Amino acid sequence: ERRPFELRALLEQAADESRLHARQLEKAQLHVSVSVEPEELSAEGDPERMHQVLANLLENAVRHSPSDGEVTLLARPDGDRRGVEIVVADEGPGIPAEEAPRVFERFYRADAARAASDGGSGLGLSIARWIVELHEGRIRVEPGEPHGCRMVVSLPGAGR
């Protein structure tokens, strides 16, 4: 069901779940932070499906980050201020530039050596892209600085 929803509550819930996931992976020192600017930022869409997107992105970020690393979840207006951007950034090994265009393909897993041991199915990012596109949005991967990666979701803002 498409409707306006506040991003702060959605991001906090997803972050809480990712902290639990980190503890299950014996990464209790992993820090997951949330930032929403402005505080009352809203998007338009199905909040349950967007939760699924965030859960998939955060699961990958937690899995690939070092035990004492940081995962950052950020929501902000996009450049033209008519939509919103949600960024999930991690401190993992990153995604090689030549593999970045393929990470949203079904069953594709970047870096074959890492993929064999990480336990993922290769479907999470494909599902995330499908849901984001149903919301008339876009998803992309960017290199992190100085390492890791950033998954950037662009969505229509509420009331556009």
Coordinates of C-alpha atoms in Angstrom, one line a residue:
E1 CA 0.0 0.0 0.0
R2 CA 1.5 3.3 -1.1
R3 CA 1.3 6.1 1.4
P4 CA 3.6 8.7 3.1
F5 CA 5.8 7.4 5.8
E6 CA 8.4 8.9 8.1
L7 CA 11.9 7.7 7.6
R8 CA 13.2 8.1 11.2
A9 CA 11.1 5.2 12.6
L10 CA 11.7 2.9 9.6
L11 CA 15.5 3.4 9.8
E12 CA 15.6 3.0 13.6
Q13 CA 13.7 -0.3 13.4
A14 CA 16.0 -1.6 10.6
A15 CA 19.1 -0.5 12.6
D16 CA 17.9 -2.3 15.7
E17 CA 17.4 -5.5 13.8
S18 CA 20.8 -5.2 12.2
R19 CA 22.4 -4.8 15.7
L20 CA 20.8 -8.1 16.7
H21 CA 22.1 -9.6 13.5
A22 CA 25.6 -8.3 14.3
R23 CA 25.5 -10.0 17.7
Q24 CA 24.4 -13.3 16.1
L25 CA 27.5 -13.1 13.9
E26 CA 29.6 -12.4 17.0
K27 CA 30.2 -8.8 15.9
A28 CA 28.9 -7.2 19.1
Q29 CA 31.4 -4.3 18.8
L30 CA 30.0 -3.3 15.4
H31 CA 28.5 0.1 15.6
V32 CA 25.3 0.9 13.6
S33 CA 24.4 4.5 13.5
V34 CA 21.3 6.3 12.1
S35 CA 21.1 9.9 10.9
V36 CA 17.9 11.5 9.4
E37 CA 18.1 15.2 8.3
P38 CA 15.7 16.9 8.5
E39 CA 14.3 14.9 11.4
E40 CA 10.7 14.8 9.9
L41 CA 11.8 13.6 6.5
S42 CA 9.2 11.4 4.8
A43 CA 9.0 9.2 1.6
E44 CA 6.1 7.9 -0.4
G45 CA 5.5 4.1 -0.8
D46 CA 5.0 0.9 1.1
P47 CA 6.9 1.1 4.4
E48 CA 6.8 -2.7 4.8
R49 CA 8.5 -3.3 1.4
M50 CA 11.0 -0.5 2.1
H51 CA 11.8 -2.2 5.4
Q52 CA 12.6 -5.3 3.4
V53 CA 15.0 -3.3 1.2
L54 CA 16.8 -1.8 4.3
A55 CA 17.0 -5.3 5.9
N56 CA 18.7 -6.7 2.8
L57 CA 21.1 -3.8 2.5
L58 CA 21.9 -3.8 6.2
E59 CA 22.4 -7.6 6.3
N60 CA 25.0 -7.3 3.6
A61 CA 26.7 -4.4 5.4
V62 CA 26.9 -6.2 8.7
R63 CA 28.1 -9.4 7.2
H64 CA 31.0 -7.7 5.3
S65 CA 32.0 -5.2 7.9
P66 CA 34.8 -5.9 10.4
S67 CA 33.7 -6.8 13.9
D68 CA 34.8 -3.4 15.3
G69 CA 33.7 -1.4 12.2
E70 CA 30.8 0.9 11.6
V71 CA 27.7 0.7 9.5
T72 CA 26.0 4.0 8.8
L73 CA 22.3 4.5 7.8
L74 CA 21.5 8.0 6.5
A75 CA 18.4 9.6 5.1
R76 CA 18.4 13.0 3.5
P77 CA 16.7 15.0 0.8
D78 CA 18.1 14.2 -2.6
G79 CA 19.8 16.9 -4.7
D80 CA 16.6 18.4 -6.2
R81 CA 14.8 18.3 -2.8
R82 CA 11.8 16.6 -4.3
G83 CA 12.8 13.1 -3.2
V84 CA 14.9 11.4 -0.6
E85 CA 18.1 9.4 -0.5
I86 CA 18.8 6.6 1.9
V87 CA 22.4 5.5 2.2
V88 CA 23.7 2.4 3.8
A89 CA 27.5 2.6 4.2
D90 CA 29.9 0.0 5.5
E91 CA 33.6 -0.5 6.2
G92 CA 33.9 -3.9 4.5
P93 CA 36.2 -4.9 1.7
G94 CA 34.1 -3.0 -0.9
I95 CA 33.0 -4.1 -4.3
P96 CA 35.5 -4.1 -7.2
A97 CA 34.6 -1.3 -9.7
E98 CA 34.3 -3.8 -12.5
E99 CA 31.8 -5.9 -10.6
A100 CA 29.6 -3.0 -9.4
P101 CA 27.3 -2.9 -12.4
R102 CA 26.4 -6.6 -11.8
V103 CA 25.7 -6.7 -8.1
F104 CA 21.9 -6.2 -8.6
E105 CA 21.6 -9.2 -10.9
R106 CA 19.9 -12.3 -9.6
F107 CA 22.3 -14.8 -8.0
Y108 CA 25.3 -12.6 -8.8
R109 CA 27.8 -12.5 -5.9
A110 CA 30.8 -10.1 -6.1
D111 CA 34.3 -11.6 -5.6
A112 CA 33.9 -15.3 -6.0
A113 CA 36.3 -16.2 -3.1
R114 CA 34.3 -14.0 -0.6
A115 CA 30.9 -15.1 -2.0
A116 CA 31.7 -18.8 -1.4
S117 CA 32.0 -18.3 2.4
D118 CA 29.6 -15.5 3.2
G119 CA 26.4 -17.5 3.2
G120 CA 24.3 -15.1 1.1
S121 CA 22.0 -16.4 -1.6
G122 CA 22.8 -13.8 -4.3
L123 CA 19.2 -12.6 -4.3
G124 CA 19.1 -9.8 -1.6
L125 CA 20.3 -7.0 -3.8
S126 CA 18.2 -8.1 -6.8
I127 CA 15.1 -8.1 -4.6
A128 CA 16.0 -4.7 -3.2
R129 CA 16.3 -3.3 -6.7
W130 CA 13.0 -4.8 -7.8
I131 CA 11.2 -3.2 -4.7
V132 CA 12.9 0.2 -5.2
E133 CA 12.0 0.3 -8.9
L134 CA 8.3 -0.6 -8.0
H135 CA 8.5 2.6 -5.8
E136 CA 9.6 4.6 -8.9
G137 CA 13.1 4.9 -7.3
R138 CA 16.6 3.9 -8.1
I139 CA 19.4 2.0 -6.3
R140 CA 23.1 2.2 -7.0
V141 CA 26.4 1.2 -5.4
E142 CA 29.3 3.6 -4.8
P143 CA 32.7 2.9 -3.5
G144 CA 33.2 3.8 0.2
E145 CA 35.9 6.2 1.4
P146 CA 38.5 5.0 2.1
H147 CA 37.1 1.5 1.8
G148 CA 33.8 -0.3 2.0
C149 CA 30.8 0.5 -0.1
R150 CA 27.7 2.7 -0.1
M151 CA 24.3 1.5 -1.3
V152 CA 22.2 4.6 -2.3
V153 CA 18.4 4.3 -2.6
S154 CA 16.6 7.3 -4.2
L155 CA 12.9 7.5 -3.6
P156 CA 10.1 9.9 -4.3
G157 CA 9.4 12.3 -1.4
A158 CA 6.0 12.4 0.3
G159 CA 3.6 14.8 -1.3
R160 CA 5.5 15.2 -4.6

